[in-house]
PDB file of C-alpha atoms in Angstrom:
ATOM      1  CA  UNK A   1      26.989  16.246  -5.159  1.00  0.00           C
ATOM      2  CA  UNK A   2      27.269  17.202  -8.700  1.00  0.00           C
ATOM      3  CA  UNK A   3      27.846  20.247 -10.648  1.00  0.00           C
ATOM      4  CA  UNK A   4      24.960  21.917 -12.325  1.00  0.00           C
ATOM      5  CA  UNK A   5      25.135  23.845 -15.699  1.00  0.00           C
ATOM      6  CA  UNK A   6      26.520  26.902 -14.430  1.00  0.00           C
ATOM      7  CA  UNK A   7      29.416  24.835 -12.550  1.00  0.00           C
ATOM      8  CA  UNK A   8      28.026  25.111  -8.862  1.00  0.00           C
ATOM      9  CA  UNK A   9      27.879  22.234  -6.563  1.00  0.00           C
ATOM     10  CA  UNK A  10      24.565  20.579  -5.916  1.00  0.00           C
ATOM     11  CA  UNK A  11      22.860  17.456  -4.185  1.00  0.00           C
ATOM     12  CA  UNK A  12      22.097  15.113  -6.901  1.00  0.00           C
ATOM     13  CA  UNK A  13      18.409  14.563  -8.167  1.00  0.00           C
ATOM     14  CA  UNK A  14      16.605  11.937  -5.635  1.00  0.00           C
ATOM     15  CA  UNK A  15      16.443   9.029  -7.303  1.00  0.00           C
ATOM     16  CA  UNK A  16      13.166   7.002  -7.724  1.00  0.00           C
ATOM     17  CA  UNK A  17      12.781   3.480  -8.067  1.00  0.00           C
ATOM     18  CA  UNK A  18      11.352   3.591 -11.586  1.00  0.00           C
ATOM     19  CA  UNK A  19       8.801   5.750 -10.060  1.00  0.00           C
ATOM     20  CA  UNK A  20       7.569   3.162  -7.822  1.00  0.00           C
ATOM     21  CA  UNK A  21       5.286   6.156  -6.443  1.00  0.00           C
ATOM     22  CA  UNK A  22       3.428   6.464  -9.446  1.00  0.00           C
ATOM     23  CA  UNK A  23       2.526   2.956  -9.930  1.00  0.00           C
ATOM     24  CA  UNK A  24       1.080   2.654  -6.387  1.00  0.00           C
ATOM     25  CA  UNK A  25      -0.729   5.801  -7.337  1.00  0.00           C
ATOM     26  CA  UNK A  26      -2.252   3.904  -9.754  1.00  0.00           C
ATOM     27  CA  UNK A  27      -2.818   0.813  -8.046  1.00  0.00           C
ATOM     28  CA  UNK A  28      -4.676   2.903  -5.645  1.00  0.00           C
ATOM     29  CA  UNK A  29      -6.777   4.670  -8.124  1.00  0.00           C
ATOM     30  CA  UNK A  30      -7.320   1.320 -10.273  1.00  0.00           C
ATOM     31  CA  UNK A  31      -8.705  -0.475  -6.932  1.00  0.00           C
ATOM     32  CA  UNK A  32     -10.777   2.585  -6.163  1.00  0.00           C
ATOM     33  CA  UNK A  33      -9.468   2.890  -2.540  1.00  0.00           C
ATOM     34  CA  UNK A  34      -7.624   5.673  -0.725  1.00  0.00           C
ATOM     35  CA  UNK A  35      -4.149   5.193   0.871  1.00  0.00           C
ATOM     36  CA  UNK A  36      -5.714   4.487   4.250  1.00  0.00           C
ATOM     37  CA  UNK A  37      -7.100   1.526   2.863  1.00  0.00           C
ATOM     38  CA  UNK A  38      -4.129   0.674   0.699  1.00  0.00           C
ATOM     39  CA  UNK A  39      -1.956   1.118   4.107  1.00  0.00           C
ATOM     40  CA  UNK A  40      -4.202  -1.583   5.704  1.00  0.00           C
ATOM     41  CA  UNK A  41      -4.087  -3.854   3.246  1.00  0.00           C
ATOM     42  CA  UNK A  42      -0.646  -4.017   2.610  1.00  0.00           C
ATOM     43  CA  UNK A  43      -0.012  -3.655   6.816  1.00  0.00           C
ATOM     44  CA  UNK A  44       1.733  -0.093   6.609  1.00  0.00           C
ATOM     45  CA  UNK A  45       1.410   3.066   8.203  1.00  0.00           C
ATOM     46  CA  UNK A  46      -0.297   5.538   6.644  1.00  0.00           C
ATOM     47  CA  UNK A  47       2.656   7.900   7.035  1.00  0.00           C
ATOM     48  CA  UNK A  48       5.052   5.920   5.490  1.00  0.00           C
ATOM     49  CA  UNK A  49       2.501   5.095   2.492  1.00  0.00           C
ATOM     50  CA  UNK A  50       2.310   9.005   2.286  1.00  0.00           C
ATOM     51  CA  UNK A  51       6.459   9.161   2.153  1.00  0.00           C
ATOM     52  CA  UNK A  52       6.678   6.595  -0.450  1.00  0.00           C
ATOM     53  CA  UNK A  53       3.724   8.360  -2.704  1.00  0.00           C
ATOM     54  CA  UNK A  54       5.468  11.714  -2.452  1.00  0.00           C
ATOM     55  CA  UNK A  55       8.895   9.527  -3.178  1.00  0.00           C
ATOM     56  CA  UNK A  56      10.542  11.104   0.158  1.00  0.00           C
ATOM     57  CA  UNK A  57      11.551   7.015   0.660  1.00  0.00           C
ATOM     58  CA  UNK A  58      11.657   3.913  -1.591  1.00  0.00           C
ATOM     59  CA  UNK A  59       9.518   0.996  -0.303  1.00  0.00           C
ATOM     60  CA  UNK A  60      11.737  -1.965   1.099  1.00  0.00           C
ATOM     61  CA  UNK A  61      11.934  -5.278  -0.807  1.00  0.00           C
ATOM     62  CA  UNK A  62       9.090  -6.646   1.893  1.00  0.00           C
ATOM     63  CA  UNK A  63       6.843  -3.867   1.226  1.00  0.00           C
ATOM     64  CA  UNK A  64       7.352  -4.781  -2.405  1.00  0.00           C
ATOM     65  CA  UNK A  65       6.581  -7.932  -1.980  1.00  0.00           C
ATOM     66  CA  UNK A  66       3.475  -7.075   0.049  1.00  0.00           C
ATOM     67  CA  UNK A  67       2.340  -4.861  -2.905  1.00  0.00           C
ATOM     68  CA  UNK A  68       2.622  -7.478  -5.360  1.00  0.00           C
ATOM     69  CA  UNK A  69       0.755 -10.206  -3.341  1.00  0.00           C
ATOM     70  CA  UNK A  70      -2.049  -8.075  -2.334  1.00  0.00           C
ATOM     71  CA  UNK A  71      -2.586  -6.274  -5.745  1.00  0.00           C
ATOM     72  CA  UNK A  72      -1.771  -9.101  -8.007  1.00  0.00           C
ATOM     73  CA  UNK A  73       1.020  -7.334  -9.921  1.00  0.00           C
ATOM     74  CA  UNK A  74       4.367  -9.394 -10.348  1.00  0.00           C
ATOM     75  CA  UNK A  75       7.469  -8.264  -8.421  1.00  0.00           C
ATOM     76  CA  UNK A  76       9.134  -7.413 -11.763  1.00  0.00           C
ATOM     77  CA  UNK A  77       6.277  -5.692 -13.395  1.00  0.00           C
ATOM     78  CA  UNK A  78       6.204  -3.905 -10.160  1.00  0.00           C
ATOM     79  CA  UNK A  79       9.831  -2.581  -9.805  1.00  0.00           C
ATOM     80  CA  UNK A  80      10.817  -2.109 -13.787  1.00  0.00           C
ATOM     81  CA  UNK A  81      10.737   1.232 -15.657  1.00  0.00           C
ATOM     82  CA  UNK A  82       7.849   0.759 -18.288  1.00  0.00           C
ATOM     83  CA  UNK A  83       9.338   1.104 -21.627  1.00  0.00           C
TER      84      UNK A  83
END
């Protein structure tokens, strides 16, 4: 827990893996596919993809490699924050 501006304890903001969900949304849009098609391509359950897109969870390293391999994006570019 962290203190907010009024001194009350609250849960810290949920960290996302450098906006990985936004990068996945971009890949889906760029490739003109829907989330179901994306899930099939990377062999993930649709519910898992939706949780990642809603930033409720982060993808595993294995899942990131699957995305990287199937969508012709380097692993480094996929996980690094764009400056």
